[in-house]
Short mmCIF file of C-alpha atoms and ligand atoms in Angstrom, two decimals:
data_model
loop_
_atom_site.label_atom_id
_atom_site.label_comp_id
_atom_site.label_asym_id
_atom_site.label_seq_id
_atom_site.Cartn_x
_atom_site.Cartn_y
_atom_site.Cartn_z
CA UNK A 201 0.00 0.00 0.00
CA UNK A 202 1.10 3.55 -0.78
CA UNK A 203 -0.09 7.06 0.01
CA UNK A 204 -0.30 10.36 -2.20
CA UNK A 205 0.87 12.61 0.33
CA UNK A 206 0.78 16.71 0.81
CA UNK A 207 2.12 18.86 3.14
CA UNK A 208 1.11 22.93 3.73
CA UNK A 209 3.45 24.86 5.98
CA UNK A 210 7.02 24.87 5.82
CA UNK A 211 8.18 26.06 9.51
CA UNK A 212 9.73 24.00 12.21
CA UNK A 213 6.72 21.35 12.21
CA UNK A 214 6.60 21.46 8.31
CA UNK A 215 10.21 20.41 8.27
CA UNK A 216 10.09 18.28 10.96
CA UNK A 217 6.95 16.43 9.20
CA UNK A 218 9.53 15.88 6.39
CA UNK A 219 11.85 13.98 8.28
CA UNK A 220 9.20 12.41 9.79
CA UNK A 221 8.06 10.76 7.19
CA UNK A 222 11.19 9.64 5.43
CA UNK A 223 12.82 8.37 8.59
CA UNK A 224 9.51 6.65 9.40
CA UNK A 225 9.64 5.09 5.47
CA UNK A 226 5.98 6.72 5.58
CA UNK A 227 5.00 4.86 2.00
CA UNK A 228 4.67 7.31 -0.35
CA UNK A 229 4.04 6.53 -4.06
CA UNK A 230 5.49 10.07 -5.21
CA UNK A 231 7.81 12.73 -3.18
CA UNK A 232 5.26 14.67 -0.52
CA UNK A 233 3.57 17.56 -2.44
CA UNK A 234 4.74 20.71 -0.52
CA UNK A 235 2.75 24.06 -0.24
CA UNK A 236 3.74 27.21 1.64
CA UNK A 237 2.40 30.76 0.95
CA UNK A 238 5.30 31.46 -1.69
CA UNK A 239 7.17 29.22 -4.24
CA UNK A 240 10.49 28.28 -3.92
CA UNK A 241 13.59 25.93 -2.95
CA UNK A 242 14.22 25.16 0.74
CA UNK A 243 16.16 23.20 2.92
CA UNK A 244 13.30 20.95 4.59
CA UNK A 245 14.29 17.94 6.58
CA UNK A 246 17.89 17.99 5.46
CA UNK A 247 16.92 17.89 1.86
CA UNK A 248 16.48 20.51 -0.96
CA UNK A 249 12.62 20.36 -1.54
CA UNK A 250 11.06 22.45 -4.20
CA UNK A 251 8.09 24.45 -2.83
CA UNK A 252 4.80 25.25 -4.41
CA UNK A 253 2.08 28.31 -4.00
CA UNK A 254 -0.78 26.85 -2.31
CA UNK A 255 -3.40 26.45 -4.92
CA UNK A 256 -6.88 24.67 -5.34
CA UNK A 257 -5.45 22.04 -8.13
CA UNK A 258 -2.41 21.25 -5.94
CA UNK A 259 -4.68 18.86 -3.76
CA UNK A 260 -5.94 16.85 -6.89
CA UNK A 261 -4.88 13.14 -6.44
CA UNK A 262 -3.70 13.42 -3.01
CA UNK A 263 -4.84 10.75 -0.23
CA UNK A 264 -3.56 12.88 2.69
CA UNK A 265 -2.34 15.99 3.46
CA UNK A 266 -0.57 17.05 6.84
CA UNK A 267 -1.21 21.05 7.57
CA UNK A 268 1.68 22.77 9.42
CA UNK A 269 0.60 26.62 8.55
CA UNK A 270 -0.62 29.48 10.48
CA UNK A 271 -4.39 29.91 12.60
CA UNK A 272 -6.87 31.83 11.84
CA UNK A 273 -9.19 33.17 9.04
CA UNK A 274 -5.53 33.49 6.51
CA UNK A 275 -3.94 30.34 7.92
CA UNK A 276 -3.61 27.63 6.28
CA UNK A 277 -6.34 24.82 7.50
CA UNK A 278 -9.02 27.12 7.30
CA UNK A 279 -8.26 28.47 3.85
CA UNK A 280 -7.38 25.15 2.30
CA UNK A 281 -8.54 22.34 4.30
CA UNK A 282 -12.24 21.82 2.82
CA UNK A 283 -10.43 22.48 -0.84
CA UNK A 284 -8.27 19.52 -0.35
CA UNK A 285 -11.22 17.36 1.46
CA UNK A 286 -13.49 18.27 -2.03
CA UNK A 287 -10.06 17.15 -4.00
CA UNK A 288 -10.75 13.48 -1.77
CA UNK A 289 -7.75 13.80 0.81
CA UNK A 290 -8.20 13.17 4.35
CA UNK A 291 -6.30 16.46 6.07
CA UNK A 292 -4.29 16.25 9.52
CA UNK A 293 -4.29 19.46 11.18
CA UNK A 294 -1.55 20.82 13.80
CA UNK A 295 -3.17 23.71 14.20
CA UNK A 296 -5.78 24.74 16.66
CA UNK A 297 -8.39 26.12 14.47
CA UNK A 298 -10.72 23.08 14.78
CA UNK A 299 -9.44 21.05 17.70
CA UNK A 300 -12.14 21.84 19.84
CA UNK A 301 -14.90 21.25 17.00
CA UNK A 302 -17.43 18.86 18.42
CA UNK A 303 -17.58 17.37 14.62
CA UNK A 304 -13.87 17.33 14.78
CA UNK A 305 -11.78 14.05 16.78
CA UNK A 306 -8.71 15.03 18.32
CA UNK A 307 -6.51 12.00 18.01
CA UNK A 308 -3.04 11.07 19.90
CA UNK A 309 -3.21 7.67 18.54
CA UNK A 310 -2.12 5.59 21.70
CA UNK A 311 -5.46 6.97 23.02
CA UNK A 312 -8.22 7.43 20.90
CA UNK A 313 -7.23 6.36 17.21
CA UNK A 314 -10.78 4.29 17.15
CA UNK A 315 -12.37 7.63 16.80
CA UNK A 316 -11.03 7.56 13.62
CA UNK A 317 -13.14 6.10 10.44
CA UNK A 318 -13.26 6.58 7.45
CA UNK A 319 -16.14 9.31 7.39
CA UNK A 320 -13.23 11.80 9.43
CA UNK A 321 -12.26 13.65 6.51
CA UNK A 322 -10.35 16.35 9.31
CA UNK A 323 -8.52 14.83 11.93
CA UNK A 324 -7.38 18.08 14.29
CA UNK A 325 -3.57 16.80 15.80
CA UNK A 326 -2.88 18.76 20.02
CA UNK A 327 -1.47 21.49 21.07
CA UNK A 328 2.15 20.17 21.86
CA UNK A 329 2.48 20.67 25.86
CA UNK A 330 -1.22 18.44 25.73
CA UNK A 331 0.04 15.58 23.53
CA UNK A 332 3.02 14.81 25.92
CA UNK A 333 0.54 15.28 29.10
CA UNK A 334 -1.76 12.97 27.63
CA UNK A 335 0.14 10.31 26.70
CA UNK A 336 1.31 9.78 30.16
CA UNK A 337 -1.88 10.81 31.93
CA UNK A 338 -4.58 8.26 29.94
CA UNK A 339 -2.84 4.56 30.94
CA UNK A 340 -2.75 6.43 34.97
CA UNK A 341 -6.57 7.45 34.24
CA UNK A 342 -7.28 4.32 33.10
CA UNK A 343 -5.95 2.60 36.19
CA UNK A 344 -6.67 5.08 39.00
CA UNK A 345 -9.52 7.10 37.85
CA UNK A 346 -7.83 10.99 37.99
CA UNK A 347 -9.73 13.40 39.60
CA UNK A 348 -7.46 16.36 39.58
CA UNK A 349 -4.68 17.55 37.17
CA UNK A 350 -2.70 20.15 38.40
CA UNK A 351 0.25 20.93 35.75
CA UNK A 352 2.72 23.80 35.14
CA UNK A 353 5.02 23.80 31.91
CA UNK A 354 8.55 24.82 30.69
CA UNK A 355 7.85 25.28 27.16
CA UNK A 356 10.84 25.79 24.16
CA UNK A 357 10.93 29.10 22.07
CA UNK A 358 10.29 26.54 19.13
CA UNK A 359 6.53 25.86 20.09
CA UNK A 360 5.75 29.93 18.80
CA UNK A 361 7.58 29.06 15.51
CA UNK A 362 10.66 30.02 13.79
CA UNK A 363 10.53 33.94 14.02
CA UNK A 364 10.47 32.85 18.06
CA UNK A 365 14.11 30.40 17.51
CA UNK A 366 14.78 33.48 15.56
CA UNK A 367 13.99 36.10 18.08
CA UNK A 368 15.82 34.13 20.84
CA UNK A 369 18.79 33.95 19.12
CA UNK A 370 18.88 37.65 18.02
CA UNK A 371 18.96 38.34 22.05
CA UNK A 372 21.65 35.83 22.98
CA UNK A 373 24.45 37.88 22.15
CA UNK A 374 23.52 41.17 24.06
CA UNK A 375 22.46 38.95 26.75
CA UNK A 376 26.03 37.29 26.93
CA UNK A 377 27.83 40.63 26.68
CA UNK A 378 25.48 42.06 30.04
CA UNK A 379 24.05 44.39 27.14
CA UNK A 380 20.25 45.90 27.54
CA UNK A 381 18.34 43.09 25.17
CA UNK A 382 15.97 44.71 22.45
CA UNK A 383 12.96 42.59 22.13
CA UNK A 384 10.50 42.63 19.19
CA UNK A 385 7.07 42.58 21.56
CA UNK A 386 4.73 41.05 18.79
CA UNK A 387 6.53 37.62 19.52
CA UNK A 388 7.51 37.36 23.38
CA UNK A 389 6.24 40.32 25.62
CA UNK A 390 9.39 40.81 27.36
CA UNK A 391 12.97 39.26 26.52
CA UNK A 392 13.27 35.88 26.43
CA UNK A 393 16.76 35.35 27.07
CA UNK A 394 17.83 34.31 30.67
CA UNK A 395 14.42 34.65 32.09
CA UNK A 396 10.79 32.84 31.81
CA UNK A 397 7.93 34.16 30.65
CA UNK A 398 4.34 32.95 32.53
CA UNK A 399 2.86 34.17 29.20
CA UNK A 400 2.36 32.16 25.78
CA UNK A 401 -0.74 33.15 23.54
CA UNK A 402 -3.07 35.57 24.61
CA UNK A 403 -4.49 36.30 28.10
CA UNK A 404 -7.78 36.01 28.38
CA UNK A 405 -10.64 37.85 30.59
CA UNK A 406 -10.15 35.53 33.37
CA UNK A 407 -6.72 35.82 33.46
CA UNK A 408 -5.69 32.23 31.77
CA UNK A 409 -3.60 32.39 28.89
CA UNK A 410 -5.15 30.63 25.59
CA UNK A 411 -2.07 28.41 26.01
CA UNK A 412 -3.11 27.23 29.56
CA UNK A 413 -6.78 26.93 28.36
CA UNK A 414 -6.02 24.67 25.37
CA UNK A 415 -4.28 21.85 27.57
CA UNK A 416 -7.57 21.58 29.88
CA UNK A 417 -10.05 21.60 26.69
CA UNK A 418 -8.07 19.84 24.84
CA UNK A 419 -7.05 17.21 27.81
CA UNK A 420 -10.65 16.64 28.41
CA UNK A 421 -11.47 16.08 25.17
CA UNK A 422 -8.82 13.64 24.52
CA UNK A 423 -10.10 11.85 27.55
CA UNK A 424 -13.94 11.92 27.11
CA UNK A 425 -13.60 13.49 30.58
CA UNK A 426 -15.68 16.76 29.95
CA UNK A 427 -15.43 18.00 33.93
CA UNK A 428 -12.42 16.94 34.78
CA UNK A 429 -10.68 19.52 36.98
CA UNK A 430 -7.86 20.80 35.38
CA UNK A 431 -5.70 23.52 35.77
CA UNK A 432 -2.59 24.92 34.16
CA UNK A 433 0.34 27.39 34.57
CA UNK A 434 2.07 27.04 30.73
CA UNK A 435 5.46 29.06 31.07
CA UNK A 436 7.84 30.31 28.09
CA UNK A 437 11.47 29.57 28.86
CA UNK A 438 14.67 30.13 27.12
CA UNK A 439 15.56 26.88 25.31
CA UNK A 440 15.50 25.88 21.64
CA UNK A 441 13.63 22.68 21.86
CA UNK A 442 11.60 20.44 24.10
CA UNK A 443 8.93 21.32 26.78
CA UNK A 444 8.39 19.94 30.25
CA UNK A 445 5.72 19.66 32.78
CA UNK A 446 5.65 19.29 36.15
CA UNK A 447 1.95 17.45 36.84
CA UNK A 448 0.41 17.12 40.11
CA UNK A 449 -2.05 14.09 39.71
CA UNK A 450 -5.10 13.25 42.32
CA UNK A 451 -6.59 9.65 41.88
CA UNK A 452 -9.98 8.15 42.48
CA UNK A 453 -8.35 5.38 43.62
CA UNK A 454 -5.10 4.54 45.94
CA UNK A 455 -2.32 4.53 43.02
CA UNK A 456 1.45 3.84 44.45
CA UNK A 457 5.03 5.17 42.97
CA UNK A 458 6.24 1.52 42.41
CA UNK A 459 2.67 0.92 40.58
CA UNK A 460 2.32 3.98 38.63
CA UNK A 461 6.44 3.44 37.37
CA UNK A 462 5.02 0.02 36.43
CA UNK A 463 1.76 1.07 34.28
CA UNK A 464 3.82 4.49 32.62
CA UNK A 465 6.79 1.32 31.72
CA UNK A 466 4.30 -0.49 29.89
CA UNK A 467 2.28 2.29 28.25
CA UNK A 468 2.92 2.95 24.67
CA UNK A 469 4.85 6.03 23.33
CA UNK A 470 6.37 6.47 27.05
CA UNK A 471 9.94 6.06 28.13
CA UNK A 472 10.31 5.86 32.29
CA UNK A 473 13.82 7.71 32.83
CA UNK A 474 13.04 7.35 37.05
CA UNK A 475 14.80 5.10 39.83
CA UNK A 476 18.90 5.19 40.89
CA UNK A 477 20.95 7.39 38.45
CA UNK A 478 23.21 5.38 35.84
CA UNK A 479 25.83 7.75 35.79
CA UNK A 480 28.52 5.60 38.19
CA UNK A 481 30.92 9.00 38.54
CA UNK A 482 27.49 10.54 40.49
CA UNK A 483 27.23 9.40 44.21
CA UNK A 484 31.23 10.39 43.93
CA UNK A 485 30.94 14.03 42.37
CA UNK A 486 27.69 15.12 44.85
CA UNK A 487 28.15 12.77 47.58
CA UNK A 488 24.55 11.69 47.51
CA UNK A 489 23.93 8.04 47.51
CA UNK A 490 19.92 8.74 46.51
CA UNK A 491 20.59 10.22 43.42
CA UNK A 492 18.19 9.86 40.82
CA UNK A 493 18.06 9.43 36.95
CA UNK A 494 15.39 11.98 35.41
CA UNK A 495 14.76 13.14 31.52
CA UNK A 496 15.28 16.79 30.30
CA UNK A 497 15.20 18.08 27.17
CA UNK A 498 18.17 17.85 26.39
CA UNK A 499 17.57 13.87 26.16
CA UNK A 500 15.06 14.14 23.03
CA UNK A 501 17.89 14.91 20.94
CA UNK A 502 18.87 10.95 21.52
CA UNK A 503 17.68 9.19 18.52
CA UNK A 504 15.53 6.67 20.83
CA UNK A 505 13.81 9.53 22.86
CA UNK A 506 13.53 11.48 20.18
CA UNK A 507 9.38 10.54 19.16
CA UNK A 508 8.77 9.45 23.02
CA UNK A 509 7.29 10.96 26.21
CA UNK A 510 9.84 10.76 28.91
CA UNK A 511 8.67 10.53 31.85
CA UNK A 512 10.72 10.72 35.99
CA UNK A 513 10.53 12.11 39.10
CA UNK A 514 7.79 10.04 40.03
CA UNK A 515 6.95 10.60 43.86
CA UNK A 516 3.82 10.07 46.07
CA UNK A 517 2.15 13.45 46.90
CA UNK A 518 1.52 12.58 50.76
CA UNK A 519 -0.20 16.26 51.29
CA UNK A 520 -3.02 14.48 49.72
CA UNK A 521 -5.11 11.01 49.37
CA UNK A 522 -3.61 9.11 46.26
CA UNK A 523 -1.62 11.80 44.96
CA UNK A 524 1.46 12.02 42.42
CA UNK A 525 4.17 14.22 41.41
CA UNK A 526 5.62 13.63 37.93
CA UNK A 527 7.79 15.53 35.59
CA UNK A 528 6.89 14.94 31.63
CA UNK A 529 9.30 16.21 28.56
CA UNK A 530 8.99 15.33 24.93
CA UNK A 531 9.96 17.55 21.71
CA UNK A 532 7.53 19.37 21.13
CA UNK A 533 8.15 19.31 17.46
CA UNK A 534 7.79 15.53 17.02
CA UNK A 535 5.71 13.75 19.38
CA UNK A 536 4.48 17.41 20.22
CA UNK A 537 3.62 17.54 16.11
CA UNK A 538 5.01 16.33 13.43
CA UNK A 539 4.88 12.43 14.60
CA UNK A 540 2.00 12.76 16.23
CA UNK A 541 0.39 13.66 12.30
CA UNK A 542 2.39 10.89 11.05
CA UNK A 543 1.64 8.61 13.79
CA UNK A 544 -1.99 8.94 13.05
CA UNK A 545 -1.25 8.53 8.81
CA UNK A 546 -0.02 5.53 9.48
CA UNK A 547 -2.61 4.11 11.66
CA UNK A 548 -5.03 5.34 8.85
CA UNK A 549 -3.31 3.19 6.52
CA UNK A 550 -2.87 -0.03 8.96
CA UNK A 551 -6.65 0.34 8.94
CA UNK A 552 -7.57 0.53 5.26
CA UNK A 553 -9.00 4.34 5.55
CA UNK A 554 -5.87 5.17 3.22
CA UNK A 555 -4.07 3.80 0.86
N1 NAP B 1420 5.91 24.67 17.01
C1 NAP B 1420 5.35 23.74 17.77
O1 NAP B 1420 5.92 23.23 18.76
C2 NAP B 1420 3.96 23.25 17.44
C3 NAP B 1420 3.45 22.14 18.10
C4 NAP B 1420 2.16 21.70 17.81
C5 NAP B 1420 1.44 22.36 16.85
N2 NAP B 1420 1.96 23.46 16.22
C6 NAP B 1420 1.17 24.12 15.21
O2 NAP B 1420 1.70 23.72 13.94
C7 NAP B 1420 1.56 24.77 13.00
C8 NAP B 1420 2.91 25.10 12.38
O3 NAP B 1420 3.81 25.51 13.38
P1 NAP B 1420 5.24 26.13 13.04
O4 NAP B 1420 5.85 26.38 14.35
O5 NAP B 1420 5.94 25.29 12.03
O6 NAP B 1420 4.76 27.53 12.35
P2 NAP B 1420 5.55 28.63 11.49
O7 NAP B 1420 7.00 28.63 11.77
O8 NAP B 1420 4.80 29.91 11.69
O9 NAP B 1420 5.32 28.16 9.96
C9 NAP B 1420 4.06 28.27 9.37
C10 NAP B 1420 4.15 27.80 7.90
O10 NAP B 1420 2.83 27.79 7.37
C11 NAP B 1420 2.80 28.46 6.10
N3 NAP B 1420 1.49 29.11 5.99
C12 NAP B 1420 0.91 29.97 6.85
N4 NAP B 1420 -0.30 30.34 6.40
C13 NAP B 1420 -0.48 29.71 5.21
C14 NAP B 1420 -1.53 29.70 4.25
N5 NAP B 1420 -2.64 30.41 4.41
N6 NAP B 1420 -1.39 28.91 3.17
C15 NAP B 1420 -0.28 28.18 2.99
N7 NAP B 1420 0.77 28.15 3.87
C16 NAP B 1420 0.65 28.91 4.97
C17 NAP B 1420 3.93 29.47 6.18
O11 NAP B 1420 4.32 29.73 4.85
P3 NAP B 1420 5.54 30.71 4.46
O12 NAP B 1420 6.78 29.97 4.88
O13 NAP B 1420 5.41 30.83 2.97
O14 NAP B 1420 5.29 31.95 5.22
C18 NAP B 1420 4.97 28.69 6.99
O15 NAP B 1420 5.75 27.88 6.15
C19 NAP B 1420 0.89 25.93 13.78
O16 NAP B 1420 -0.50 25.84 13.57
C20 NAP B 1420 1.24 25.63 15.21
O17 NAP B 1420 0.32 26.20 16.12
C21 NAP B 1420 3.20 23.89 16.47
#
């Protein structure tokens, strides 16, 4: 079986989806159609990949295509997403135009793939900083019953696009040499560089930021958990790539450290980096015979982390009746996006909706 594939949006997730696919051996029957708002010849995924102008007849023929553009009324899913499901593709969207459409499933495949058929013409993919929560949070949920989600982020310049990696790298250098930093406000409000910013997306009249909002819709949706209480801090800090989350967890149910390590060891898509540190040089260089192994983001760069939730630091919360602390990091680029769109392709095709 082979697939006629497109892609729309050329940024980080765009080229990310790129390698994606190719490292993946995605089965394509001709090279991924590629769209952006302009045509030309880019770098994408290592490889020189001509570019098209987005255009109606560009979707003709294709079986799939993955959108990595911009939101809103000029981005990309909502301007070409219906064109290319009237052309007969079924469209994967990273954006978060229709993620919370109740017409709309909102698929991290190790979850809720079955809502999948092959009447979903849109698939909507999650915000990154929800996929990685989710992944770790549904095999617990299954097993305990959650009842409260408490979760603050770390999130990389990356997740607000290129002009962010941009932006962040434009500061370093002033910031290195003690200089004032110039900022440009219509990315981050304030400079990014050596500090962290409780601020991604908009604020809204409660005081949430659209961020923090979109990992308790989007959480409860992924769940089929409409109520459940969550609530979320999501903070901008100065790294290239790879969020984490620190998650405070309340069960239904009594839910120990030794069982929840055993469940999150088993579940699919999640790596347990937890119990007595590896490193043999450790207990001599701090003295501490405790010391623990944990992930951080500088592990997704590994090849074998590299499309998996990492998850350590898993410890009883004893203010509490069946509580847990755990710390959650994944790229927010991959698993966050572009494998999660993949991910799903390819359980499309191992279930005869493409291909
Ligand atoms: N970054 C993350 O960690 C992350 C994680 C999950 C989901 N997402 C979502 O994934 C999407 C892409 O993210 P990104 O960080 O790669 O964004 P980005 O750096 O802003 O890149 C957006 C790309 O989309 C193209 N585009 C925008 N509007 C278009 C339109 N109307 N028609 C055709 N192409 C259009 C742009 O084309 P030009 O190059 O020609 O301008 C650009 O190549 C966003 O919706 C984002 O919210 C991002």
């Amino acid at each position: 079986m082979t697939v006629r594939a497109g892609l729309v949006g050329v940024g980080p997730v765009g080229d990310r989806i790129v390698r994606c696919v190719r490292e993946r051996s995605f089965p394509l029957s001709k090279p991924l159609r590629v769209m952006a708002t302009s045509a030309r010849t880019e770098i994408l995924g290592g490889e020189q990949i001509q570019i098209q102008e987005t255009r109606a007849e560009l979707f003709e023929g294709l079986d799939v295509v993955f959108f990595a553009g911009r939101e809103g009324a000029k981005g990309a899913s909502v301007q070409w997403a219906q064109t290319a499901i009237e052309g007969g593709a079924y469209c994967i969207d990273n954006g978060s135009d229709f993620r919370l459409d109740p017409t709309v499933p909102l698929v991290v495949p190790e979850i809720n793939m079955d809502e999948v058929s092959e009447e979903t013409r849109l698939i909507a993919s999650p915000n990154c900083s929800t996929i990685q929560l989710v992944v770790a949070l549904a095999p617990l949920h299954r097993a305990a019953g959650i009842k409260r989600v408490v979760v603050s982020t770390y999130q990389s310049v990356s997740g607000w696009g290129q002009a962010a990696v941009e932006e962040m790298e434009r500061q370093l250098p002033a910031c290195l040499r003690g200089n004032p930093v110039e900022c440009d406000p219509s990315i981050f409000a304030r400079p990014i560089m050596l500090d962290c910013l409780p601020h991604i997306d908009r604020f809204m009249a409660d005081g949430y930021t659209k961020e923090e909002m979109k990992m308790v819709d989007e959480t409860r949706k992924i769940l089929s958990e409409p109520d459940m209480p969550i609530t979320a801090t999501a903070v901008r800090v100065p790294i290239p790539l790879g969020h984490s989350e620190s998650v405070n967890l309340e069960f239904e149910q009594p839910i120990t450290r030794e069982e929840a390590m055993d469940i999150l060891s088993q579940a699919p898509g999640v790596v347990v980096i937890d119990g007595p540190t590896e490193d043999p040089a450790a207990v001599e260089y701090r003295n501490d015979p405790q010391e623990l192994q944990y992930p951080t983001a500088a592990d997704i760069y590994e090849d074998r982390y590299k499309d998996m939730v990492l998850v350590g630091r898993i410890r009883q919360d004893n203010t509490i009746d069946n509580g847990l602390n755990l710390w959650i990091v994944a790229d927010n680029l991959r698993k966050g996006a572009a494998t999660n769109v993949v991910q799903i392709a390819e359980s499309m095709l191992a279930r005869g909706i493409i291909g």
